[in-house]
């Protein structure tokens, strides 16, 4: 059963039909059209005549019970398969099995259903002469790279065509036509940005194609109604195909950074709010699973509400959920104890059940909800509530520092009396801005101490590699700022996401729900999702920090362009705001910096020019704006790491720097 033909991912995924002047298109994994075909034969078993013929519309013959051909799509895909049989030796039965990882390829499918079954089983196809078979809608398969076609009867069949109707991102006319892009001097980072984008695309589905829950008695069923609208963000491609609010903390920024997609986020959030209990409690997971009992995931919904509003400025939607938002805040603040801390009672969480009590990540999330809630209340015209939220956020921040901060470790503790310094809560404290700059940079250094050969680890999760929490950590390093933290962010992306992208155990195209290190298996279960939205943290990090472009005010009316170069020499890219695209690029050459920026009408930008530890002059369109010590234009000012330029209105800008004393 040795592989017959294997095509490396870099060549197995052709670029969209765009101009060769756009080098980033070579990294785009999304198909040009919604008809996708396998690109290689992975392996065969038994009697298989001309196994690769089916790839080009010619006949591949399977003869005898158990003979099979495993077809490789070259990347993770999702949708409905069609097979064309040119002939058969009388009435025959053929089985179809679907797998994400090559570790489990064979004549049984991965597990996507949950429940007591260890595998999903196979689809059976009756073939009698020339036959075309398309999978019924309920058997839509979300997340597989390998399709095994095998003979269950004693005769033979001739297979001459296999194709897939690609169903993710149902409202995108052309799946490969991204609103945004990223391109840099590091090909691995480019691959990672696009693999993250593609992972998010596989996790953007028609809400009527979610997982049916409870699990069916046999096979699987993806006709579950999991939310409103015609496109929605779910947690995984293979499973659960359900809205999980925690995942939205990563997915909403990733979908915005890659596609400018905010509609899918709105539908996911609306769905969660529609299932709020009378008590104010929000779901741990949306329909069809409809789980409750998580104080952290309750808070993730409230936190993600601000993310959506920040990207869109959608005041009408905010008004529609405002009462539910306030009710949700009240539900959480009612659990604040005599120490001024949230003491959780709903213990469901991302990768483990938490202990009840004063937990770090829950308190960081509540702080963020109150801080951003003050902004939202101001938008709603409720100045009294805005002041109340802001005051409670300040008090909570003081309580967090007093009860969780471990100065000797340079990090926050898991619980006030714990000796564990968790990845997730510390990363969020930095990413969301609770930790001041000194603490943030110490936390960045502390988190780096938890790395191993294949990525970051989560001390709060038995030291397993952190994927969801790792996505938080990547963004946290850049948020901490400074050359060391920026380099840590880039290094972690290369180490952990480079491992997931290139590992022979994965799909070489998408990022994983979880994995293990130092054991005899990487996944140890076919139930693990290998295209999971919470693992896409590097995509927004590379756009918002390394490229350096992100919205500051709702809808992107104001934005910033503040690159975090680390060891890269150039980067270019785009984010698309409600006002139009912001295009930016920068290049570093022996300490000299040159950037270009195009801002759309109706926006105002702020740019940051890295100083690389020296004193620099800064020019805007050839005009001196900063002498090295004082401003001459654009309200220039410096903080040691950057020279900032304010008030960059719509138009085109060339921004350059040179060290003082050089011409």
XYZ file of C-alpha atoms in Angstrom:
663
model
C 0.000 0.000 0.000
C 2.858 2.373 -0.714
C 1.929 5.750 -2.189
C 1.642 5.643 -5.974
C 1.874 9.354 -6.626
C 2.202 12.288 -4.296
C 2.251 15.939 -5.294
C 3.694 18.432 -2.776
C 1.153 20.977 -1.537
C 3.013 23.905 -3.065
C 2.335 22.566 -6.555
C -0.877 20.734 -5.825
C -2.762 23.986 -5.304
C -2.632 26.175 -8.407
C -2.964 29.912 -8.025
C -6.141 31.722 -9.059
C -6.241 33.156 -12.554
C -4.800 36.525 -11.658
C -1.994 38.611 -13.055
C 1.506 37.297 -12.528
C 2.242 40.749 -11.086
C 0.475 39.571 -7.903
C 2.970 37.142 -6.395
C 0.818 36.467 -3.332
C -1.736 34.645 -5.471
C 0.674 31.720 -5.667
C -0.040 31.074 -1.973
C -3.834 31.162 -2.241
C -5.219 27.680 -1.504
C -8.834 28.395 -2.406
C -10.165 26.903 -5.648
C -10.808 29.076 -8.691
C -14.231 27.515 -9.139
C -16.531 25.422 -6.983
C -15.690 22.285 -8.935
C -12.594 20.681 -7.431
C -10.879 17.471 -8.544
C -8.280 15.257 -6.885
C -4.713 15.948 -7.945
C -2.927 12.715 -7.011
C -3.269 9.073 -6.092
C -2.136 8.595 -2.493
C -2.143 4.792 -2.436
C -3.839 1.636 -3.686
C -4.657 -1.827 -2.437
C -5.493 -5.066 -4.224
C -6.006 -5.056 -7.973
C -6.135 -1.518 -9.332
C -5.446 -1.012 -13.033
C -4.003 2.357 -14.124
C -4.749 4.084 -10.788
C -3.877 7.624 -11.888
C -6.012 7.481 -15.061
C -9.083 8.773 -13.191
C -7.247 12.046 -12.560
C -7.397 12.866 -16.271
C -10.803 11.446 -17.204
C -9.616 7.993 -18.171
C -10.577 4.658 -16.666
C -9.209 3.287 -13.429
C -10.390 -0.282 -12.808
C -10.927 -1.804 -9.360
C -11.192 -5.607 -9.324
C -12.041 -7.801 -6.342
C -13.304 -7.286 -2.824
C -11.180 -4.831 -0.858
C -9.363 -3.302 -3.825
C -9.173 0.451 -3.446
C -7.663 3.666 -4.682
C -7.144 6.597 -2.326
C -7.401 9.940 -4.112
C -5.654 13.027 -2.776
C -7.178 16.479 -3.288
C -3.835 18.057 -2.353
C -5.422 20.049 0.484
C -8.341 19.868 2.882
C -11.646 20.305 1.060
C -15.324 20.324 1.950
C -18.484 19.587 0.009
C -20.330 16.971 -2.015
C -18.508 14.382 -4.121
C -19.638 13.152 -7.529
C -18.222 9.936 -9.062
C -18.672 8.742 -12.635
C -18.363 5.029 -13.343
C -17.857 4.213 -16.997
C -18.687 0.505 -16.628
C -19.022 -2.396 -14.217
C -18.981 -6.162 -14.246
C -22.695 -6.484 -13.453
C -24.176 -5.055 -10.246
C -21.423 -3.997 -7.856
C -21.169 -2.164 -4.560
C -18.535 0.526 -3.942
C -17.655 2.197 -0.640
C -16.446 5.763 -0.034
C -14.329 6.733 2.985
C -13.147 10.247 3.920
C -10.053 11.208 5.920
C -8.245 14.413 6.851
C -4.958 12.975 8.103
C -2.939 10.411 6.154
C -2.451 8.637 9.489
C -6.002 7.273 9.263
C -6.440 6.747 5.519
C -8.240 3.539 4.660
C -11.649 1.978 4.170
C -13.310 3.794 7.062
C -13.973 7.499 7.525
C -12.770 9.816 10.268
C -15.096 10.566 13.152
C -17.222 13.698 12.833
C -20.401 12.751 14.681
C -19.397 12.421 18.306
C -21.192 9.918 20.490
C -20.100 6.328 21.111
C -18.866 5.455 17.599
C -15.138 5.617 16.978
C -15.482 6.053 13.182
C -18.192 7.433 10.874
C -18.375 4.462 8.527
C -18.617 4.628 4.733
C -21.067 5.621 2.046
C -22.210 2.742 -0.166
C -22.771 3.233 -3.884
C -24.598 0.731 -6.094
C -23.006 0.559 -9.548
C -24.565 -1.295 -12.459
C -23.034 -0.252 -15.744
C -22.431 3.413 -16.512
C -23.404 5.222 -13.304
C -23.048 8.751 -11.941
C -23.368 9.158 -8.188
C -23.543 12.391 -6.157
C -23.573 12.289 -2.381
C -26.947 13.221 -0.837
C -26.938 16.627 0.882
C -27.104 15.117 4.360
C -23.751 13.414 3.797
C -21.906 16.600 2.878
C -18.400 16.054 4.158
C -16.767 19.034 5.778
C -13.038 18.580 6.002
C -11.175 15.816 4.206
C -8.118 15.568 1.987
C -8.252 11.879 1.096
C -11.111 9.986 -0.542
C -10.821 6.200 -0.637
C -12.953 4.449 -3.261
C -13.070 0.688 -2.655
C -14.876 -2.340 -4.016
C -17.140 -4.199 -1.595
C -18.195 -6.879 -4.077
C -16.384 -9.524 -6.122
C -16.501 -8.055 -9.636
C -14.964 -4.918 -11.118
C -15.821 -1.283 -11.795
C -14.279 1.353 -14.055
C -14.058 4.815 -12.480
C -13.221 7.672 -14.833
C -14.091 10.897 -13.006
C -14.212 12.217 -9.441
C -15.099 15.785 -8.520
C -16.217 17.800 -5.535
C -18.700 20.653 -5.310
C -16.940 23.024 -2.902
C -19.491 24.389 -0.413
C -17.592 26.653 2.061
C -18.020 30.441 2.052
C -21.366 30.072 0.279
C -21.836 33.772 -0.502
C -18.438 34.219 -2.181
C -18.953 34.143 -5.948
C -15.353 33.080 -6.549
C -13.767 31.333 -3.537
C -10.237 32.476 -4.430
C -11.184 36.138 -4.825
C -10.127 37.484 -1.422
C -10.865 41.072 -0.473
C -7.489 41.308 1.260
C -3.988 39.959 0.904
C -0.644 39.635 2.656
C 2.808 39.183 1.154
C 6.231 39.413 2.766
C 9.896 38.557 2.406
C 9.290 35.248 4.210
C 7.606 32.573 2.049
C 6.702 30.511 5.116
C 4.789 33.411 6.674
C 3.019 33.941 3.369
C 1.969 30.299 3.298
C 0.775 30.531 6.880
C -1.347 33.647 6.254
C -3.082 31.944 3.339
C -3.462 28.617 5.138
C -5.130 30.496 7.986
C -7.411 32.256 5.526
C -8.275 28.951 3.864
C -8.951 27.349 7.236
C -11.363 30.185 7.985
C -13.021 29.707 4.603
C -13.660 26.031 5.357
C -15.216 27.160 8.648
C -17.586 29.582 6.929
C -20.660 27.592 5.951
C -24.298 27.745 4.963
C -26.101 27.638 8.344
C -28.314 24.852 7.008
C -25.281 22.568 6.643
C -24.295 22.245 10.287
C -23.864 19.055 12.243
C -27.074 17.368 13.388
C -27.006 16.735 17.110
C -27.636 14.228 18.741
C -25.497 12.000 16.522
C -27.370 9.848 14.004
C -27.451 6.086 14.569
C -25.105 5.564 11.623
C -22.989 7.606 9.205
C -23.262 11.395 9.706
C -25.721 14.187 8.954
C -24.764 17.739 8.010
C -28.214 19.200 7.400
C -28.444 20.796 10.842
C -29.831 24.343 11.140
C -27.140 26.083 13.189
C -28.012 29.744 12.784
C -29.462 32.673 10.904
C -28.654 34.097 7.483
C -26.958 32.405 4.557
C -23.363 32.353 5.838
C -22.015 31.797 9.344
C -18.789 31.133 11.260
C -18.498 27.727 12.905
C -15.740 26.072 14.854
C -14.591 23.307 12.537
C -14.955 22.085 8.980
C -15.256 18.369 9.756
C -16.910 18.995 13.122
C -18.607 20.492 15.038
C -19.936 22.814 12.291
C -21.573 24.730 15.138
C -21.187 28.250 16.537
C -18.898 28.195 19.582
C -18.496 31.695 21.065
C -14.920 31.194 22.263
C -13.778 30.417 18.740
C -15.287 33.715 17.564
C -12.595 35.561 19.511
C -10.106 34.392 16.869
C -12.413 33.761 13.923
C -13.949 37.233 13.683
C -10.563 39.013 13.359
C -9.311 36.287 10.982
C -12.336 36.457 8.673
C -12.074 40.236 8.579
C -8.320 40.213 7.929
C -8.596 37.712 5.066
C -11.904 38.388 3.366
C -13.342 41.549 4.886
C -16.174 39.199 5.883
C -18.230 40.546 8.767
C -21.640 39.205 7.735
C -20.749 35.668 8.814
C -19.674 37.051 12.198
C -22.896 39.026 12.610
C -24.964 35.933 11.884
C -23.002 33.872 14.398
C -23.418 36.480 17.128
C -27.089 37.025 16.340
C -27.642 33.283 16.625
C -26.025 33.152 20.060
C -28.014 36.140 21.334
C -31.244 34.536 20.124
C -30.610 31.678 22.554
C -29.959 33.782 25.644
C -31.733 32.521 28.751
C -34.058 34.690 30.830
C -31.315 34.793 33.459
C -29.044 36.568 30.982
C -26.839 33.522 30.427
C -25.574 33.114 26.871
C -24.901 29.695 25.317
C -21.707 27.729 25.632
C -22.487 26.550 22.074
C -25.162 27.439 19.575
C -27.702 25.202 17.908
C -27.953 22.336 17.306
C -25.809 21.468 20.334
C -27.397 24.165 22.540
C -25.042 23.778 25.482
C -24.898 26.130 28.477
C -22.755 26.322 31.577
C -19.664 28.338 30.615
C -18.900 31.710 32.175
C -15.914 32.182 29.850
C -17.803 31.443 26.624
C -20.639 33.682 27.809
C -18.058 36.464 28.058
C -16.514 35.610 24.684
C -19.854 36.469 23.042
C -19.946 39.848 24.782
C -16.311 40.506 23.887
C -16.827 39.494 20.252
C -19.754 41.910 20.053
C -17.248 44.738 20.285
C -15.002 43.140 17.647
C -17.866 43.029 15.173
C -18.877 46.605 15.927
C -15.287 47.823 15.646
C -14.947 46.369 12.169
C -18.335 47.541 10.900
C -19.748 50.452 12.881
C -23.089 48.652 12.536
C -25.215 50.719 14.920
C -28.481 49.119 13.786
C -27.273 45.658 14.742
C -25.847 46.962 18.006
C -29.253 48.426 18.850
C -30.897 45.073 18.105
C -28.754 43.208 20.664
C -28.151 45.980 23.157
C -30.650 44.867 25.779
C -29.323 41.311 25.522
C -25.751 42.588 25.846
C -26.575 44.520 29.010
C -28.442 41.528 30.429
C -25.369 39.403 29.721
C -23.079 41.873 31.481
C -25.371 41.888 34.497
C -25.299 38.080 34.566
C -21.499 38.127 34.864
C -21.091 41.082 37.214
C -23.559 39.474 39.625
C -20.822 36.868 40.212
C -18.228 39.437 41.313
C -17.230 38.559 44.873
C -15.967 40.424 47.907
C -12.456 40.530 46.403
C -13.820 42.448 43.439
C -13.216 39.449 41.142
C -15.504 37.337 38.997
C -15.890 33.940 40.659
C -17.031 31.508 38.008
C -19.654 28.824 38.532
C -20.151 27.840 34.884
C -16.968 25.846 34.354
C -17.163 24.724 30.705
C -14.263 26.060 28.627
C -12.183 25.419 25.529
C -10.064 22.337 26.204
C -10.902 21.451 29.799
C -13.384 21.961 32.623
C -12.240 24.804 34.839
C -12.363 24.810 38.615
C -14.917 27.098 40.169
C -13.638 30.328 41.631
C -11.556 33.340 40.661
C -10.119 32.319 37.311
C -7.730 34.559 35.358
C -9.074 34.336 31.816
C -12.654 34.877 32.988
C -11.623 38.039 34.805
C -9.581 39.328 31.861
C -12.573 38.729 29.598
C -14.905 40.538 31.992
C -12.474 43.459 32.126
C -12.477 43.646 28.358
C -16.272 43.416 28.195
C -16.631 46.274 30.673
C -13.943 48.402 28.999
C -15.314 47.998 25.496
C -18.869 48.002 26.820
C -18.239 51.563 28.007
C -17.515 52.504 24.375
C -20.624 50.719 23.163
C -22.775 52.394 25.817
C -21.471 55.762 24.649
C -22.488 54.875 21.097
C -25.950 53.997 22.431
C -26.132 57.387 24.140
C -26.168 55.977 27.665
C -23.460 58.059 29.294
C -24.361 56.931 32.797
C -23.943 53.277 31.897
C -20.717 54.074 30.037
C -19.306 55.673 33.165
C -20.457 52.751 35.297
C -18.853 50.174 32.997
C -15.612 52.173 32.856
C -15.494 52.518 36.636
C -16.114 48.812 37.167
C -13.448 47.952 34.583
C -10.903 50.108 36.439
C -11.777 48.474 39.755
C -11.530 45.006 38.239
C -8.147 45.768 36.722
C -6.876 46.806 40.145
C -8.249 43.613 41.683
C -6.688 41.452 38.967
C -3.275 43.011 39.495
C -3.580 42.675 43.262
C -4.709 39.053 43.294
C -3.219 37.407 40.200
C 0.080 39.159 39.432
C 3.221 37.212 40.368
C 6.077 39.679 40.140
C 8.757 37.035 40.584
C 7.442 35.089 37.576
C 6.591 38.146 35.506
C 3.139 36.731 34.756
C -0.366 36.364 36.115
C -1.462 33.237 38.021
C -4.207 30.836 36.936
C -6.087 31.324 40.231
C -4.948 33.607 43.057
C -3.479 30.683 45.001
C -2.198 28.741 41.973
C 1.425 28.151 41.021
C 0.445 27.856 37.326
C 0.897 30.817 34.993
C -1.549 30.092 32.173
C -0.977 30.765 28.514
C -4.531 31.847 27.724
C -5.188 34.374 30.502
C -1.722 35.927 30.268
C -1.930 36.191 26.492
C -5.354 37.846 26.648
C -4.204 40.267 29.351
C -1.559 41.527 26.922
C -3.495 41.277 23.657
C -6.527 43.085 25.050
C -4.457 45.741 26.827
C -5.139 44.995 30.478
C -1.440 44.612 31.254
C 0.562 47.833 31.044
C 3.622 47.936 28.806
C 6.117 46.786 31.446
C 3.972 43.834 32.501
C 3.141 43.053 28.870
C 6.778 42.721 27.861
C 7.571 40.618 30.916
C 4.622 38.343 30.105
C 5.856 38.055 26.514
C 9.225 36.856 27.783
C 7.559 34.482 30.259
C 5.359 32.920 27.588
C 8.371 32.324 25.378
C 9.785 30.165 28.161
C 6.946 27.671 27.570
C 7.883 26.900 23.965
C 9.079 23.512 22.773
C 10.243 22.265 19.396
C 6.748 22.260 17.873
C 5.206 25.366 19.375
C 3.862 26.982 22.478
C 2.483 25.039 25.416
C -0.348 25.703 27.843
C 0.658 25.066 31.465
C -3.035 25.261 32.388
C -3.714 22.318 30.049
C -1.119 19.826 31.295
C 1.577 21.442 29.175
C -0.026 20.349 25.890
C 0.588 22.493 22.823
C -1.735 25.480 22.907
C -3.569 26.102 19.636
C -6.534 28.286 20.625
C -4.472 29.822 23.406
C -1.508 29.890 21.024
C -3.517 32.081 18.659
C -3.978 34.440 21.588
C -0.272 34.313 22.391
C 0.836 35.199 18.863
C -1.228 38.378 18.961
C -0.066 39.109 22.504
C 3.636 39.223 21.580
C 3.004 41.870 18.939
C 0.663 43.794 21.246
C 3.443 43.875 23.855
C 5.601 45.661 21.302
C 9.322 46.239 21.179
C 11.880 44.379 19.065
C 12.139 41.325 21.339
C 8.387 40.765 21.579
C 7.870 41.375 17.860
C 10.551 38.822 17.063
C 8.925 36.379 19.476
C 5.637 36.751 17.607
C 7.230 36.009 14.241
C 9.303 33.161 15.649
C 6.271 31.518 17.240
C 4.293 31.693 14.009
C 7.149 30.031 12.145
C 7.674 27.394 14.812
C 4.110 26.344 15.655
C 2.139 27.123 12.526
C 5.051 26.124 10.353
C 4.991 22.767 12.120
C 1.247 22.328 11.600
C 1.476 23.393 7.968
C 4.380 21.139 7.020
C 3.756 18.127 9.268
C 3.210 14.898 7.308
C 0.440 14.062 9.782
C -1.714 17.040 8.779
C -3.334 18.379 5.626
C -0.467 20.748 4.637
C -3.163 23.354 4.047
C -5.122 23.986 7.255
C -4.564 24.435 10.985
C -5.603 22.070 13.723
C -7.905 21.984 16.695
C -5.238 20.416 18.888
C -2.231 18.127 18.811
C 0.203 16.356 21.052
C 3.955 16.301 21.187
C 6.404 13.692 22.412
C 3.990 10.797 21.996
C 3.535 7.990 19.513
C 0.736 9.897 17.761
C 0.080 13.530 16.910
C -3.715 13.429 17.106
C -4.465 10.040 18.738
C -8.068 10.376 17.583
C -9.817 10.677 14.238
C -12.270 13.063 15.933
C -9.728 15.912 16.069
C -10.544 18.652 13.563
C -7.653 19.528 11.255
C -9.320 22.686 9.921
C -10.311 24.610 13.024
C -11.059 28.320 13.139
C -9.588 28.974 16.574
C -6.157 28.082 15.161
C -6.079 30.990 12.675
C -4.580 33.632 14.960
C -1.518 34.311 12.753
C -3.653 35.589 9.865
C -4.929 38.703 11.673
C -1.613 39.042 13.544
C 0.349 39.240 10.294
C -2.068 41.783 8.812
C -2.725 43.923 11.867
C 0.777 43.870 13.347
C 3.482 42.751 10.921
C 1.988 44.625 7.976
C 0.644 46.918 10.653
C -2.760 48.007 9.308
C -5.899 47.795 11.431
C -9.028 49.890 12.101
C -9.099 52.109 15.183
C -12.649 53.449 15.085
C -15.829 51.660 14.018
C -15.858 50.693 10.364
C -12.284 51.879 9.883
C -13.061 55.601 9.722
C -9.756 55.952 11.521
C -7.014 53.374 11.188
C -3.349 52.903 11.937
C -0.384 51.741 9.882
C 2.259 50.729 12.437
C 4.525 47.924 11.165
C 6.205 45.397 13.457
C 9.050 44.322 11.149
C 10.940 41.854 13.353
C 13.485 40.279 10.974
C 11.494 40.742 7.768
C 12.736 43.025 5.001
C 9.433 43.841 3.295
C 5.706 43.352 3.572
C 2.702 44.514 1.601
C -0.990 43.911 1.941
C -4.527 45.199 2.269
C -7.388 45.376 4.679
C -10.821 46.424 3.472
C -12.759 48.801 5.695
C -16.351 49.979 5.396
C -14.896 52.974 3.547
C -12.852 50.938 1.099
C -9.440 49.261 0.956
C -6.358 50.437 2.816
C -3.263 49.389 0.867
C 0.109 49.474 2.544
C 3.651 48.263 2.087
C 6.970 48.747 3.795
C 10.593 47.852 3.188
C 13.661 47.947 5.442
C 17.168 48.271 4.035
C 20.107 48.627 6.454
C 17.956 50.520 8.940
C 16.369 52.788 6.347
C 12.604 52.499 6.144
C 10.372 53.151 3.145
C 6.600 52.715 3.162
C 3.662 53.379 0.914
C 0.087 53.931 2.018
C -3.159 54.477 0.154
C -6.121 55.534 2.281
C -9.740 55.613 1.042
C -12.022 58.647 1.142
C -13.629 59.342 4.474
C -10.762 57.898 6.531
C -7.914 59.280 8.576
C -4.789 57.289 9.301
C -1.961 57.270 11.802
C 1.403 55.877 10.714
C 4.285 54.641 12.799
C 7.827 54.651 11.452
C 10.155 52.229 13.289
C 13.292 53.865 14.647
C 15.236 50.598 15.093
C 16.736 52.038 18.247
C 18.247 55.107 16.595
C 17.427 58.731 15.873
C 15.773 59.206 12.477
C 14.429 61.878 10.190
C 11.060 61.117 8.649
C 9.751 62.407 5.314
C 6.220 62.233 3.916
C 5.990 62.569 0.128
C 9.449 64.111 0.237
C 8.556 66.680 2.903
C 10.401 66.614 6.223
C 7.943 65.739 8.999
C 10.310 64.856 11.861
C 13.824 66.247 12.278
C 14.951 63.632 14.757
C 13.948 65.773 17.717
C 10.872 67.768 16.709
C 7.876 67.817 14.393
C 7.610 69.884 11.247
C 4.434 68.298 9.816
C 1.686 65.733 10.483
C 1.816 66.238 14.243
C 4.840 63.966 14.360
C 5.907 62.653 17.750
C 8.095 59.803 19.008
C 8.120 57.254 21.820
C 11.504 55.598 21.270
C 10.258 52.700 19.156
C 8.389 54.739 16.527
C 7.917 58.168 15.078
C 4.178 58.655 14.677
C 2.485 60.689 11.981
C -1.076 61.844 12.535
C -3.923 62.990 10.305
C -3.127 61.079 7.106
C -6.301 61.688 5.154
C -7.451 60.005 1.948
C -4.728 59.766 -0.646
C -1.355 58.264 -1.500
C 1.679 58.579 0.740
C 5.337 57.660 0.498
C 6.942 57.659 3.931
C 10.708 57.346 4.340
C 13.221 57.594 7.120
C 16.956 58.045 7.375
C 19.259 58.049 10.349
C 20.186 61.488 11.628
C 23.570 62.389 10.237
C 23.016 60.478 6.965
C 21.877 61.793 3.598
